[in-house]
PDB file of C-alpha atoms in Angstrom:
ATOM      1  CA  UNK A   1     -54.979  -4.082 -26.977  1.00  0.00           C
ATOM      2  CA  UNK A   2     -57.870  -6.131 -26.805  1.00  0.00           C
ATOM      3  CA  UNK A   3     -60.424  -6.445 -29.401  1.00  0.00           C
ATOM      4  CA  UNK A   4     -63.889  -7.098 -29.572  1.00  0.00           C
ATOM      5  CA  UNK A   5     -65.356 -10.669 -30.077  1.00  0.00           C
ATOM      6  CA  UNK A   6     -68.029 -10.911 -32.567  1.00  0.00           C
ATOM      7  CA  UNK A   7     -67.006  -9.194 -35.074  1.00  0.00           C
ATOM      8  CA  UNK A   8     -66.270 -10.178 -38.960  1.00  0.00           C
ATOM      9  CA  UNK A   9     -64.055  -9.068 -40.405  1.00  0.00           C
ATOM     10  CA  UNK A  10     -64.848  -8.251 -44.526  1.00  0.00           C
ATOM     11  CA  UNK A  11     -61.479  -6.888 -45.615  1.00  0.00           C
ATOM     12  CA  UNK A  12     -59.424  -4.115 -45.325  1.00  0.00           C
ATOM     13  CA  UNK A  13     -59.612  -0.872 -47.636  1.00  0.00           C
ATOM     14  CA  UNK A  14     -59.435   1.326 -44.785  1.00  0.00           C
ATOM     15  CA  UNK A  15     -57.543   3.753 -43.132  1.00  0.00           C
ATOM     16  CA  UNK A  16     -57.051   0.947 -39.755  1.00  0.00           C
ATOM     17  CA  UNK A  17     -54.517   2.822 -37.774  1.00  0.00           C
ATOM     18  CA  UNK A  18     -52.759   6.022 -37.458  1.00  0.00           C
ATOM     19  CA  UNK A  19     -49.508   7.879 -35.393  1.00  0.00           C
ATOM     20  CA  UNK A  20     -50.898   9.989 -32.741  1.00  0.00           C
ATOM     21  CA  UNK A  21     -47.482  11.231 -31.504  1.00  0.00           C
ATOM     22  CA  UNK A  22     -43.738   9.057 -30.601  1.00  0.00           C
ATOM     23  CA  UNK A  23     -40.952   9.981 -28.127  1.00  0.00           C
ATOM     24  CA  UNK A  24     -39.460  12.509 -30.828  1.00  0.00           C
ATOM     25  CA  UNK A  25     -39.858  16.248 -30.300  1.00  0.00           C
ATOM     26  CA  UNK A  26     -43.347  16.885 -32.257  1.00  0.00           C
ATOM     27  CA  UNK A  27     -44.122  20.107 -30.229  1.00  0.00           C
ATOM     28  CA  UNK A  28     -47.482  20.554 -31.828  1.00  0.00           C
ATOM     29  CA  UNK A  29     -48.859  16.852 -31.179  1.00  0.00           C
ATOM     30  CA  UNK A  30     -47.569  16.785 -27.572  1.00  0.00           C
ATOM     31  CA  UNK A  31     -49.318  19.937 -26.912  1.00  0.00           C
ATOM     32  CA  UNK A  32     -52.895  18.703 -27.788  1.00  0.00           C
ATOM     33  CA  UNK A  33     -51.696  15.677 -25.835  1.00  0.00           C
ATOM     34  CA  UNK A  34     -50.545  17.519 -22.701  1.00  0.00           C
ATOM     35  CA  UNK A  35     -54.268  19.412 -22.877  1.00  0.00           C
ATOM     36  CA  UNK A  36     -56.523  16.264 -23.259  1.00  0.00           C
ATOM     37  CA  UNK A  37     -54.712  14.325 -20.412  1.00  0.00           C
ATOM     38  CA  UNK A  38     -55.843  17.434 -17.948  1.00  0.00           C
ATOM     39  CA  UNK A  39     -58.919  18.507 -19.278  1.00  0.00           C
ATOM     40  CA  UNK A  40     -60.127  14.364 -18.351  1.00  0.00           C
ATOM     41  CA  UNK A  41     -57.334  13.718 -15.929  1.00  0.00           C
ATOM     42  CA  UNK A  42     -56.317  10.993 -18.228  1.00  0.00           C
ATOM     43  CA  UNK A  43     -53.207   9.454 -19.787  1.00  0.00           C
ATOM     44  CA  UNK A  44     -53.577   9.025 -23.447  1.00  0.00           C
ATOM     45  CA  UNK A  45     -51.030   7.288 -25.003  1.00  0.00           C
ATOM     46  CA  UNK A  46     -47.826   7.224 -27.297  1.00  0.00           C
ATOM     47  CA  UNK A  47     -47.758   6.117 -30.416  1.00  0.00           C
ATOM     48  CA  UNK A  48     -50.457   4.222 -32.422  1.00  0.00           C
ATOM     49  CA  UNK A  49     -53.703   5.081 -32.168  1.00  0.00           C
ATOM     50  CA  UNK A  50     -56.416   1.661 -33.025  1.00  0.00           C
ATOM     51  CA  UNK A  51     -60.135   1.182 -33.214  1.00  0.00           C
ATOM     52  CA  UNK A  52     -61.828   1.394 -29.815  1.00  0.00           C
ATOM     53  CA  UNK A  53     -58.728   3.722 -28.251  1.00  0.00           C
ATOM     54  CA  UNK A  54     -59.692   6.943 -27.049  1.00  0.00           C
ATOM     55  CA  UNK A  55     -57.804   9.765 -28.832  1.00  0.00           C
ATOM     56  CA  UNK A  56     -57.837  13.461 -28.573  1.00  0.00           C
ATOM     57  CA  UNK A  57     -60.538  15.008 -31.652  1.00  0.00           C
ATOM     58  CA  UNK A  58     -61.350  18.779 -32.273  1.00  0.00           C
ATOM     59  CA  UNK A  59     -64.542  19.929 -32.771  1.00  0.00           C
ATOM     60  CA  UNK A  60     -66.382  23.198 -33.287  1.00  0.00           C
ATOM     61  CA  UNK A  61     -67.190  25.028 -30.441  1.00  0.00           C
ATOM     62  CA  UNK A  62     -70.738  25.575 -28.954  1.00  0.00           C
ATOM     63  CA  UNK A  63     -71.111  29.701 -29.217  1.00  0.00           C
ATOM     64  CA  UNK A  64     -67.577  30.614 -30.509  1.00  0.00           C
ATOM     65  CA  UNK A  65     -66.421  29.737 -33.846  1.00  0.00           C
ATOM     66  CA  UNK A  66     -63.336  28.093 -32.739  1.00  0.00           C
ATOM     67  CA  UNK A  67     -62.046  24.997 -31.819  1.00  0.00           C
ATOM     68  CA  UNK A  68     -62.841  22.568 -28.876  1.00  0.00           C
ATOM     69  CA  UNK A  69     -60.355  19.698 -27.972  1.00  0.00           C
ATOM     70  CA  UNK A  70     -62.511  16.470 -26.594  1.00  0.00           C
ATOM     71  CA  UNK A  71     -61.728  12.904 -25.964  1.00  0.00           C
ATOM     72  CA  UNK A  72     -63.460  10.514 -27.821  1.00  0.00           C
ATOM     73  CA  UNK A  73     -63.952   7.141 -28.614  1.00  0.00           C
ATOM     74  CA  UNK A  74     -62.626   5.601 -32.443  1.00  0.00           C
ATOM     75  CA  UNK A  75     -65.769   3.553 -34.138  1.00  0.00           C
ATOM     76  CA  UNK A  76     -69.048   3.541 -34.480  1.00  0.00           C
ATOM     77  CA  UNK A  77     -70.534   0.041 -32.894  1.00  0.00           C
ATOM     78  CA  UNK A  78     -73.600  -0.524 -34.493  1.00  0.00           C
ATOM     79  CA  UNK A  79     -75.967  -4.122 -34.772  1.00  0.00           C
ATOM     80  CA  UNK A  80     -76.478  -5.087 -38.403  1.00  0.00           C
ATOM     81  CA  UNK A  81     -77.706  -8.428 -37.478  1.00  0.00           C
ATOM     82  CA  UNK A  82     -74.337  -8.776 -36.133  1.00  0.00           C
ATOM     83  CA  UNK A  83     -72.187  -6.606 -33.996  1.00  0.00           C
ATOM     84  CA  UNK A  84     -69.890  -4.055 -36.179  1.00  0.00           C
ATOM     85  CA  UNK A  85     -67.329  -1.788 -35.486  1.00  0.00           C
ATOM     86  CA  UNK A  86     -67.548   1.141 -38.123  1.00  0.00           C
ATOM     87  CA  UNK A  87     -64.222   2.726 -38.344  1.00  0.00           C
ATOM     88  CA  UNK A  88     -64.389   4.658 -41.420  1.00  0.00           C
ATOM     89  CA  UNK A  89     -66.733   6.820 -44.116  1.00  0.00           C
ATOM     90  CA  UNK A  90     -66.234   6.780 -47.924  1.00  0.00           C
ATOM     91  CA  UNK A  91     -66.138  11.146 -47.942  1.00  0.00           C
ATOM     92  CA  UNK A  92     -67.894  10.519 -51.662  1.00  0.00           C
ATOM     93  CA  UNK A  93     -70.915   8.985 -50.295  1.00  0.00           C
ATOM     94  CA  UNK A  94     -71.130  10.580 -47.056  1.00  0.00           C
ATOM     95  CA  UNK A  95     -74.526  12.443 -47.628  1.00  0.00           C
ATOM     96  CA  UNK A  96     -75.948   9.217 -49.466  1.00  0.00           C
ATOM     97  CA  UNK A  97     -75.538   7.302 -46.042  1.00  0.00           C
ATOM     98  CA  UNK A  98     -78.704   7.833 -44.043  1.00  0.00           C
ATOM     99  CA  UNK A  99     -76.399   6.503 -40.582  1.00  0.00           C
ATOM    100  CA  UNK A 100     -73.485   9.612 -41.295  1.00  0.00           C
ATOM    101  CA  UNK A 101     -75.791  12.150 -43.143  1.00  0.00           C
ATOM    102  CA  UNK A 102     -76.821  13.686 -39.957  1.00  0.00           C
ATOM    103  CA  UNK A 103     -73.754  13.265 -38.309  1.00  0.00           C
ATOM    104  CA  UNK A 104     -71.542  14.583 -40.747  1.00  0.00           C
ATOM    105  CA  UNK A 105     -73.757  17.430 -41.778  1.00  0.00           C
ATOM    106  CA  UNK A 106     -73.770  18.647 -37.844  1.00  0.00           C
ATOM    107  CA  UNK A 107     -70.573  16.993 -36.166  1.00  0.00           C
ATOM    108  CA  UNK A 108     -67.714  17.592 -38.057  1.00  0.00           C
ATOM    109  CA  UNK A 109     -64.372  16.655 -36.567  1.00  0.00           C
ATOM    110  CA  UNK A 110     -60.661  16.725 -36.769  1.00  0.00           C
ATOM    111  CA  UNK A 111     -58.682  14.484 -35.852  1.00  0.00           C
ATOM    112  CA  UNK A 112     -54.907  15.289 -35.008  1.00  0.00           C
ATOM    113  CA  UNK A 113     -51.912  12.930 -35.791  1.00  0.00           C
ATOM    114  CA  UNK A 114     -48.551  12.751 -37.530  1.00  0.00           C
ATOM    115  CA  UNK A 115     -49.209  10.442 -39.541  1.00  0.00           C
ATOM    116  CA  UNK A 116     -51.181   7.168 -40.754  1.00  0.00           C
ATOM    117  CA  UNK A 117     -50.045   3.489 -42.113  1.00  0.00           C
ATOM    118  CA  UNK A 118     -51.517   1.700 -45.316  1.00  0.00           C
ATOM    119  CA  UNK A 119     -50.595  -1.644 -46.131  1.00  0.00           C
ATOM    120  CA  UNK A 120     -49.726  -2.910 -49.860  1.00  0.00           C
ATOM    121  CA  UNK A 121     -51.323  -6.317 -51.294  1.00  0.00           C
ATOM    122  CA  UNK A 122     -47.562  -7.716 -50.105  1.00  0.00           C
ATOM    123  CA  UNK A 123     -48.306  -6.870 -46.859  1.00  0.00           C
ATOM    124  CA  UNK A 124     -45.695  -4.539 -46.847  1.00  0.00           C
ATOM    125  CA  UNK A 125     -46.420  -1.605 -44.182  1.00  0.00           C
ATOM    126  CA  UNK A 126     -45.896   2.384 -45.185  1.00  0.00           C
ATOM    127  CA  UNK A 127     -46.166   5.510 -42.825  1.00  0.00           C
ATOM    128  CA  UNK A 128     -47.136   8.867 -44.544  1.00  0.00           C
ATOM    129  CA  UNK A 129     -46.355  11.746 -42.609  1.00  0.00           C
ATOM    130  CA  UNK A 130     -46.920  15.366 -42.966  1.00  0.00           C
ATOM    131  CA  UNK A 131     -43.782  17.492 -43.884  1.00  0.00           C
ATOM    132  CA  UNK A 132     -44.687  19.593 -40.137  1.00  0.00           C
ATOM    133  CA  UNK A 133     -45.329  17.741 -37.061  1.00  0.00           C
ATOM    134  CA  UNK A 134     -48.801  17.807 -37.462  1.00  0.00           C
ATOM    135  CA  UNK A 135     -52.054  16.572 -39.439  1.00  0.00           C
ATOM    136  CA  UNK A 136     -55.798  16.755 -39.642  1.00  0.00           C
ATOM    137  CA  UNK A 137     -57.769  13.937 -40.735  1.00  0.00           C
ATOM    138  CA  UNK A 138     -61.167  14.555 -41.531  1.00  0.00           C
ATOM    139  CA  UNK A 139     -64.390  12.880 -39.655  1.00  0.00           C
ATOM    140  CA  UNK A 140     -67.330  13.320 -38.183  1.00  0.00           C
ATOM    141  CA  UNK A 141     -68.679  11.917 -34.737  1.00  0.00           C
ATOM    142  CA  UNK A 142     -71.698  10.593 -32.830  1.00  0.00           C
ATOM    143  CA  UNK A 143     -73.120  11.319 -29.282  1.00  0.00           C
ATOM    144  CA  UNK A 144     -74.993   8.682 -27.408  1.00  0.00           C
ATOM    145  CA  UNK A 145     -76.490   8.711 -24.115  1.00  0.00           C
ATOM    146  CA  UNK A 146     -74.884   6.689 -21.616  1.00  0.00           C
ATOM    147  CA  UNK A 147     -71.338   5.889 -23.577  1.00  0.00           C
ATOM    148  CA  UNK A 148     -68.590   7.956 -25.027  1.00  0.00           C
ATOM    149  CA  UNK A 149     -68.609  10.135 -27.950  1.00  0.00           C
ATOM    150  CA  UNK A 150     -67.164   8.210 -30.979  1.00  0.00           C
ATOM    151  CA  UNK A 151     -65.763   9.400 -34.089  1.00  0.00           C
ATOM    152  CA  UNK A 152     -65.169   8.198 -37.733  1.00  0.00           C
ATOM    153  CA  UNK A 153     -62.182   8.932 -40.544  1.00  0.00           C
ATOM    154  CA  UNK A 154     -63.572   9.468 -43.881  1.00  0.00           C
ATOM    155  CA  UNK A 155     -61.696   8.306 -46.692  1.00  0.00           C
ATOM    156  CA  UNK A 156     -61.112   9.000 -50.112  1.00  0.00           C
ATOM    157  CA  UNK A 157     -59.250   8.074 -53.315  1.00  0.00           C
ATOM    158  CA  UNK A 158     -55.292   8.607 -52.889  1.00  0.00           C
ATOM    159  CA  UNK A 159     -53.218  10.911 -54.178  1.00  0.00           C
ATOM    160  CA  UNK A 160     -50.005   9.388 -56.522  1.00  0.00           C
ATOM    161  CA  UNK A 161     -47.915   8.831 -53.165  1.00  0.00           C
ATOM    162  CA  UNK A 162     -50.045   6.859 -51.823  1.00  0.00           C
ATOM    163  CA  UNK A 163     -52.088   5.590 -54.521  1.00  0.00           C
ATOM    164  CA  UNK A 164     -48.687   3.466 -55.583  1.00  0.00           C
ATOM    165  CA  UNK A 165     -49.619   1.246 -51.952  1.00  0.00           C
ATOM    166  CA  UNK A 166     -52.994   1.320 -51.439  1.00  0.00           C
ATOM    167  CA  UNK A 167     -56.324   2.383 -53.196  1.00  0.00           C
ATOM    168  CA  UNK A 168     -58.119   4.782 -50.007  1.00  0.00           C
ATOM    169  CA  UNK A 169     -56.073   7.037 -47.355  1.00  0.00           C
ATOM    170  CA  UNK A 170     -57.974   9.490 -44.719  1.00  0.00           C
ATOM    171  CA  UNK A 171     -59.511  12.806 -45.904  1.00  0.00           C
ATOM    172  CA  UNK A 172     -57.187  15.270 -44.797  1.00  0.00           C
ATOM    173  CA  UNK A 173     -57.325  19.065 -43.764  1.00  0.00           C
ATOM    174  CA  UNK A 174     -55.041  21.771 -44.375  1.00  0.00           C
ATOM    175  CA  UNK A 175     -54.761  23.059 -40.730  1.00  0.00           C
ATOM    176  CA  UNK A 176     -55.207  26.746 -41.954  1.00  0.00           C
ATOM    177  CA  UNK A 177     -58.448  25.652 -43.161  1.00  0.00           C
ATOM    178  CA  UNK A 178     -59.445  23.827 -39.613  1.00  0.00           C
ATOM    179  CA  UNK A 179     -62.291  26.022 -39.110  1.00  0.00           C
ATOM    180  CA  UNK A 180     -63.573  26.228 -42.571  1.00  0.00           C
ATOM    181  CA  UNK A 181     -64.238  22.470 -42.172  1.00  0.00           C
ATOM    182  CA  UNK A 182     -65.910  22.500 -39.449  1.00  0.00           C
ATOM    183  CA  UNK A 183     -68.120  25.450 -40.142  1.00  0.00           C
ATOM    184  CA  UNK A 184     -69.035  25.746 -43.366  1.00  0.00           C
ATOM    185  CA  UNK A 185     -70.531  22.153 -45.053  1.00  0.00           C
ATOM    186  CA  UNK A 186     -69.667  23.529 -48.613  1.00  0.00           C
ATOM    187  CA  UNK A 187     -66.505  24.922 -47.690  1.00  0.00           C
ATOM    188  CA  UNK A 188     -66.009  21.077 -46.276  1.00  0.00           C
ATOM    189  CA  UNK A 189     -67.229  19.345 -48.847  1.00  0.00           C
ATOM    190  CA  UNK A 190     -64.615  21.075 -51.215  1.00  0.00           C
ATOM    191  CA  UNK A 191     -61.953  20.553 -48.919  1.00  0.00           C
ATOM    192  CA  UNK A 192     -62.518  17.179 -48.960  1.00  0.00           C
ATOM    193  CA  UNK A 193     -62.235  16.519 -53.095  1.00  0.00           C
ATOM    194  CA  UNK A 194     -58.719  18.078 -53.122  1.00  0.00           C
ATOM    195  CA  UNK A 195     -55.325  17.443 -51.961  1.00  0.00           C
ATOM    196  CA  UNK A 196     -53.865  20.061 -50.167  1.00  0.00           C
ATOM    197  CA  UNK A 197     -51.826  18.495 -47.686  1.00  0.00           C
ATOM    198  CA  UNK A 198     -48.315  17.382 -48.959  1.00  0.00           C
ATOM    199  CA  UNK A 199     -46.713  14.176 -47.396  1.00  0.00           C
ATOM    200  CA  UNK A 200     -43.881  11.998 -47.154  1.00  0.00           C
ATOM    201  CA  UNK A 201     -43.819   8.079 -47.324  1.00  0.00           C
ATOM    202  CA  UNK A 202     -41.968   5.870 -45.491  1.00  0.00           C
ATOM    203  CA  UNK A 203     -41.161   2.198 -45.793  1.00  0.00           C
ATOM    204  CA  UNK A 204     -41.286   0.211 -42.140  1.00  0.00           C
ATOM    205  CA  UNK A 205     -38.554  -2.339 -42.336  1.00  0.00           C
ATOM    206  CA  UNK A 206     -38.276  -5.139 -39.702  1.00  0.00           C
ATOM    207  CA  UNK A 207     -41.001  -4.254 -38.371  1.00  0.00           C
ATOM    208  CA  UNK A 208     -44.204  -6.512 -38.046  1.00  0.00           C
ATOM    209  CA  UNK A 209     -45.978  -6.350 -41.550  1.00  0.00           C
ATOM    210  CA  UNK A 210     -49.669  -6.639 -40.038  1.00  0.00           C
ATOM    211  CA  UNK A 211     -52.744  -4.777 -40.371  1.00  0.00           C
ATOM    212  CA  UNK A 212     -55.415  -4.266 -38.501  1.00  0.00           C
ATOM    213  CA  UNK A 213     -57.498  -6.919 -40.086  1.00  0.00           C
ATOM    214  CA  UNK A 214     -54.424  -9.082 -39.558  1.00  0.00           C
ATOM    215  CA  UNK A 215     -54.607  -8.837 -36.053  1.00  0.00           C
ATOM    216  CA  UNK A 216     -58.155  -9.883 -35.821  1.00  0.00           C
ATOM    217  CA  UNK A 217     -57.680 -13.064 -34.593  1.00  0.00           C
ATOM    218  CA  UNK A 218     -61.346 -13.615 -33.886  1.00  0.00           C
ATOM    219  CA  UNK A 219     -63.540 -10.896 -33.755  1.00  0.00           C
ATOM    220  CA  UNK A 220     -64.317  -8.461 -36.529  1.00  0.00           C
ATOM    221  CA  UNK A 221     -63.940  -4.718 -37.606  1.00  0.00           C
ATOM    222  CA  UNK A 222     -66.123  -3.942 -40.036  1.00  0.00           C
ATOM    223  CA  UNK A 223     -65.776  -0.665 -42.573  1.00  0.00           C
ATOM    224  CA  UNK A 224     -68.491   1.321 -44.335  1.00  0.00           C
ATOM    225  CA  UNK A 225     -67.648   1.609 -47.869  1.00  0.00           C
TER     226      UNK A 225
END
């Protein structure tokens, strides 16, 4: 994958990277999958999902209070002076930000994967993965005319499993609670302070220990924090 040039980067508290779906049998994932690639005629891909990819996202739906799968975009590119990629929201601070107030108060999303990475200070590299084939992880996304729809993860402070690798992991969403989410901005804003969603950790071996900032040879990804 290529990156963007321009960038800089300014560390890496963030949730960088997450498991959309592998070549096990995760019925749920491949499913939302399956939909995406023929509602756009696309091909989305295996595996991990980065900054920039386009990924599957549900949002609510115009006059039904359901669900909508769309394609979107990961990142917010925005010009502070210098071109940044936005890839997550602190969920604490969310209505403080003037640039995700709006968005977050009106565009909701949820994103669906089966997992996400977070790197230690020894560069060591951890998946956490729901105990069923499927998780939510809270955002919110942006339309703008003439390019994709894009979409943020908010984070938040970990719970113990995670909290023993890294100091932030993604917001995430009971799925029996998808709609309340989206719906209902107090119901949301609750949902967001707890820690419903149980999870397993995993510890990569022989694998690659790189982040996402790691792999930023030139070029930057910037965060909101």
């Amino acid at each position: 994958m290529e990156f963007k040039a321009g960038f800089k980067k300014r560390g890496a508290k963030m949730c960088g990277r997450y498991v959309l779906y592998s070549e096990k049998d995760e019925k749920a994932i491949k499913a939302i999958v399956d939909e995406v690639n023929k509602k756009y005629q696309t091909s989305i891909k295996k595996g991990d999902i980065y900054p920039t990819d386009l990924a599957p996202v549900y949002t609510m739906q115009p006059n039904d209070p359901g669900i909508e799968l769309k394609l979107m975009q990961w990142g917010y590119q925005r010009d502070f002076g210098k071109k940044t990629l936005l890839i997550n929201a602190r969920s604490e601070t969310v209505l403080e930000k003037a640039s995700f107030r709006d968005d977050f108060l009106n565009r909701r999303c949820l994103i669906p994967a089966i997992g996400f990475y977070e790197w230690n200070q020894k560069k060591e590299k951890f998946r956490f993965v729901g105990l069923d084939d499927l998780i939510y992880l809270g955002g919110f996304y942006h339309s703008s005319a003439g390019g994709p729809e894009t979409f943020l993860i908010m984070t938040k402070k970990p719970v113990e499993l995670v909290a023993e690798i890294h100091d932030r992991m993604p917001v995430l969403i009971p799925k029996n609670h998808a709609n309340d989410f989206l719906y209902s901005t107090e119901t949301a804003l609750k949902l967001m302070s707890e820690d419903r969603v149980a999870l397993k950790r995993e510890a990569l071996v022989g694998i690659k220990q790189c982040s996402f900032i790691d792999e930023l040879k030139q070029g930057d990804s910037s965060t909101q924090k």
